[in-house]
Amino acid sequence: MGTRDQLVDSARELLWERGYVGTSPKAIQQRAGAGQGSMYHHFAGKKDLALAAVRRSAEELLASADAQLRGPGTAVERITAYLRREREVLKGCPIGRLAQDPDVVADPVLRGPVDETLTRVRARLAGVLDEGRDAGELPAALDTAALAATIIAVLQGGYVLARAANAPEPFDQAVSGVLALLAAL
């Protein structure tokens, strides 16, 4: 892995752990084992590096979501696989946590890929729900866009509950709850 990738990965980890303000260029450099000159050779500054880190986190999140949502099975089975996949629950969602970061939200450049990622996951979920509705697995009158937004909200809220309790059980309970509602349809 090259220095640029090491810097991006270090920034990703630190943004996930500490947020934007808590992530200093020096901390990124130390974690990456890179000097200040290396950082500024590859990036114009902290914001530029943070943007690359957010985009890489977004790519990984979308690839992971697609792996479950495009897999075999019914719509409900694929959504279940997505919601039950292995996650670092107590760390929260690397993209969702950035949506709670006031400095990221205040900056349209940094907020853009966060919003785009969550929008794309919602759209992908709605598409899977559309497939289930079209196959007769789900009710014909189902508002798939609203249900997809609900699924994302429960998932992100589950992370918050788990972090507040410092235990994964509230996350698991939230996922089980939304899956029970989905099965009842």
Coordinates of C-alpha atoms in Angstrom, one line a residue:
M1 CA 0.0 0.0 0.0
G2 CA 1.4 3.4 -1.0
T3 CA 1.6 6.5 1.2
R4 CA -1.5 8.1 -0.3
D5 CA -3.6 5.0 0.5
Q6 CA -2.1 4.8 4.0
L7 CA -3.0 8.4 4.6
V8 CA -6.6 7.9 3.3
D9 CA -7.1 4.8 5.4
S10 CA -5.7 6.5 8.5
A11 CA -8.0 9.5 8.0
R12 CA -10.9 7.1 7.5
E13 CA -10.2 5.4 10.8
L14 CA -9.7 8.6 12.7
L15 CA -12.8 10.3 11.2
W16 CA -14.8 7.2 12.3
E17 CA -13.3 7.3 15.8
R18 CA -13.0 11.0 16.5
G19 CA -15.0 13.0 13.9
Y20 CA -13.6 15.8 11.7
V21 CA -12.5 18.3 14.4
G22 CA -10.9 15.5 16.5
T23 CA -8.9 14.4 13.5
S24 CA -5.7 16.4 13.1
P25 CA -3.3 16.2 10.2
K26 CA -0.6 15.3 12.7
A27 CA -2.7 12.3 14.0
I28 CA -3.3 11.2 10.5
Q29 CA 0.4 11.4 9.6
Q30 CA 1.4 9.5 12.8
R31 CA -1.1 6.7 12.2
A32 CA -0.1 6.4 8.6
G33 CA 3.6 6.5 9.4
A34 CA 4.0 9.4 6.9
G35 CA 5.6 12.8 7.2
Q36 CA 4.0 16.2 6.7
G37 CA 5.6 16.6 3.3
S38 CA 4.1 13.3 2.1
M39 CA 0.6 14.4 3.2
Y40 CA 0.8 17.7 1.4
H41 CA 2.4 16.1 -1.6
H42 CA -0.8 14.0 -2.1
F43 CA -3.4 16.4 -0.6
A44 CA -4.0 20.1 -0.5
G45 CA -4.9 19.9 3.2
K46 CA -7.0 18.2 5.8
K47 CA -10.3 18.8 4.0
D48 CA -9.0 17.3 0.8
L49 CA -7.7 14.3 2.6
A50 CA -11.0 14.0 4.6
L51 CA -13.0 14.1 1.4
A52 CA -10.9 11.2 -0.1
A53 CA -11.4 9.3 3.2
V54 CA -15.2 9.8 3.2
R55 CA -15.4 8.8 -0.5
R56 CA -13.4 5.6 0.2
S57 CA -15.7 4.8 3.2
A58 CA -18.7 5.4 1.0
E59 CA -17.4 3.0 -1.7
E60 CA -16.8 0.3 0.9
L61 CA -20.2 0.8 2.5
L62 CA -22.0 0.7 -0.9
A63 CA -20.1 -2.4 -2.0
S64 CA -21.0 -4.2 1.2
A65 CA -24.6 -3.2 0.9
D66 CA -24.7 -4.4 -2.7
A67 CA -23.2 -7.7 -1.8
Q68 CA -26.2 -8.5 0.4
L69 CA -28.9 -6.7 -1.6
R70 CA -28.0 -8.1 -4.9
G71 CA -27.5 -11.7 -3.6
P72 CA -29.8 -14.6 -4.0
G73 CA -33.2 -15.0 -2.2
T74 CA -36.4 -13.1 -1.8
A75 CA -36.5 -9.4 -1.1
V76 CA -37.0 -10.0 2.6
E77 CA -34.1 -12.5 2.7
R78 CA -31.8 -10.1 1.0
I79 CA -32.8 -7.2 3.3
T80 CA -32.3 -9.5 6.3
A81 CA -28.8 -10.4 5.1
Y82 CA -28.0 -6.7 4.8
L83 CA -29.3 -5.9 8.3
R84 CA -27.8 -8.9 9.9
R85 CA -24.3 -8.7 8.3
E86 CA -21.3 -8.4 10.5
R87 CA -20.8 -4.9 11.7
E88 CA -18.7 -3.0 14.3
V89 CA -21.9 -1.9 16.1
L90 CA -20.2 0.0 19.0
K91 CA -18.1 2.1 16.6
G92 CA -21.3 3.1 14.6
C93 CA -21.6 3.5 10.9
P94 CA -18.6 5.2 9.3
I95 CA -20.9 7.2 7.1
G96 CA -23.8 7.7 9.5
R97 CA -21.5 9.0 12.2
L98 CA -20.3 11.7 9.8
A99 CA -23.9 12.8 9.3
Q100 CA -23.9 13.6 13.0
D101 CA -20.7 15.6 12.8
P102 CA -21.5 19.4 12.8
D103 CA -18.4 20.3 10.9
V104 CA -19.1 17.8 8.2
V105 CA -22.8 18.8 7.9
A106 CA -21.9 22.5 7.7
D107 CA -19.6 21.9 4.8
P108 CA -21.4 21.1 1.5
V109 CA -18.2 19.5 0.0
L110 CA -17.8 17.0 2.9
R111 CA -21.6 16.5 3.4
G112 CA -22.1 15.7 -0.2
P113 CA -20.7 12.2 -0.3
V114 CA -22.3 11.4 3.0
D115 CA -25.8 12.4 1.7
E116 CA -25.1 10.7 -1.6
T117 CA -24.2 7.4 0.1
L118 CA -27.2 7.3 2.3
T119 CA -29.4 8.3 -0.6
R120 CA -28.0 5.5 -2.7
V121 CA -28.5 2.9 0.0
R122 CA -32.1 4.0 0.5
A123 CA -32.6 3.8 -3.3
R124 CA -31.1 0.3 -3.4
L125 CA -33.3 -0.8 -0.5
A126 CA -36.4 0.7 -2.2
G127 CA -35.4 -1.2 -5.4
V128 CA -35.2 -4.5 -3.5
L129 CA -38.6 -3.8 -1.9
D130 CA -40.0 -2.9 -5.4
E131 CA -38.8 -6.3 -6.5
G132 CA -40.6 -8.0 -3.6
R133 CA -43.7 -6.0 -4.2
D134 CA -43.7 -6.9 -7.9
A135 CA -43.1 -10.6 -7.1
G136 CA -46.1 -10.6 -4.8
E137 CA -44.0 -11.1 -1.7
L138 CA -45.0 -7.7 -0.3
P139 CA -48.3 -5.7 -0.5
A140 CA -49.0 -4.0 -3.8
A141 CA -49.8 -0.7 -2.0
L142 CA -46.4 -0.6 -0.1
D143 CA -44.6 2.7 -0.2
T144 CA -41.2 1.3 -0.8
A145 CA -39.4 4.6 -0.6
A146 CA -40.9 5.3 2.9
L147 CA -40.0 1.8 4.1
A148 CA -36.5 2.0 2.8
A149 CA -36.1 5.3 4.7
T150 CA -37.5 3.6 7.8
I151 CA -35.0 0.7 7.5
I152 CA -32.1 3.2 7.2
A153 CA -33.4 5.2 10.2
V154 CA -33.7 2.1 12.3
L155 CA -30.3 0.9 11.4
Q156 CA -28.7 4.3 12.2
G157 CA -30.7 4.7 15.3
G158 CA -29.7 1.2 16.4
Y159 CA -26.1 2.3 16.2
V160 CA -26.9 5.2 18.5
L161 CA -28.7 3.1 21.0
A162 CA -25.9 0.5 21.1
R163 CA -23.2 3.2 21.5
A164 CA -25.2 4.9 24.3
A165 CA -25.6 1.5 26.1
N166 CA -22.0 0.4 25.2
A167 CA -23.5 -2.9 24.2
P168 CA -24.7 -4.4 20.9
E169 CA -28.1 -5.6 22.2
P170 CA -30.1 -2.4 21.5
F171 CA -28.8 -2.5 17.9
D172 CA -29.8 -6.2 17.5
Q173 CA -33.2 -5.4 19.1
A174 CA -33.8 -2.5 16.6
V175 CA -32.9 -4.7 13.6
S176 CA -35.1 -7.6 14.9
G177 CA -38.0 -5.1 15.4
V178 CA -37.8 -3.7 11.8
L179 CA -37.5 -7.3 10.4
A180 CA -40.6 -8.3 12.4
L181 CA -42.5 -5.4 10.9
L182 CA -41.3 -6.4 7.5
A183 CA -42.3 -10.0 7.9
A184 CA -45.7 -8.9 9.1
L185 CA -46.3 -7.2 5.8

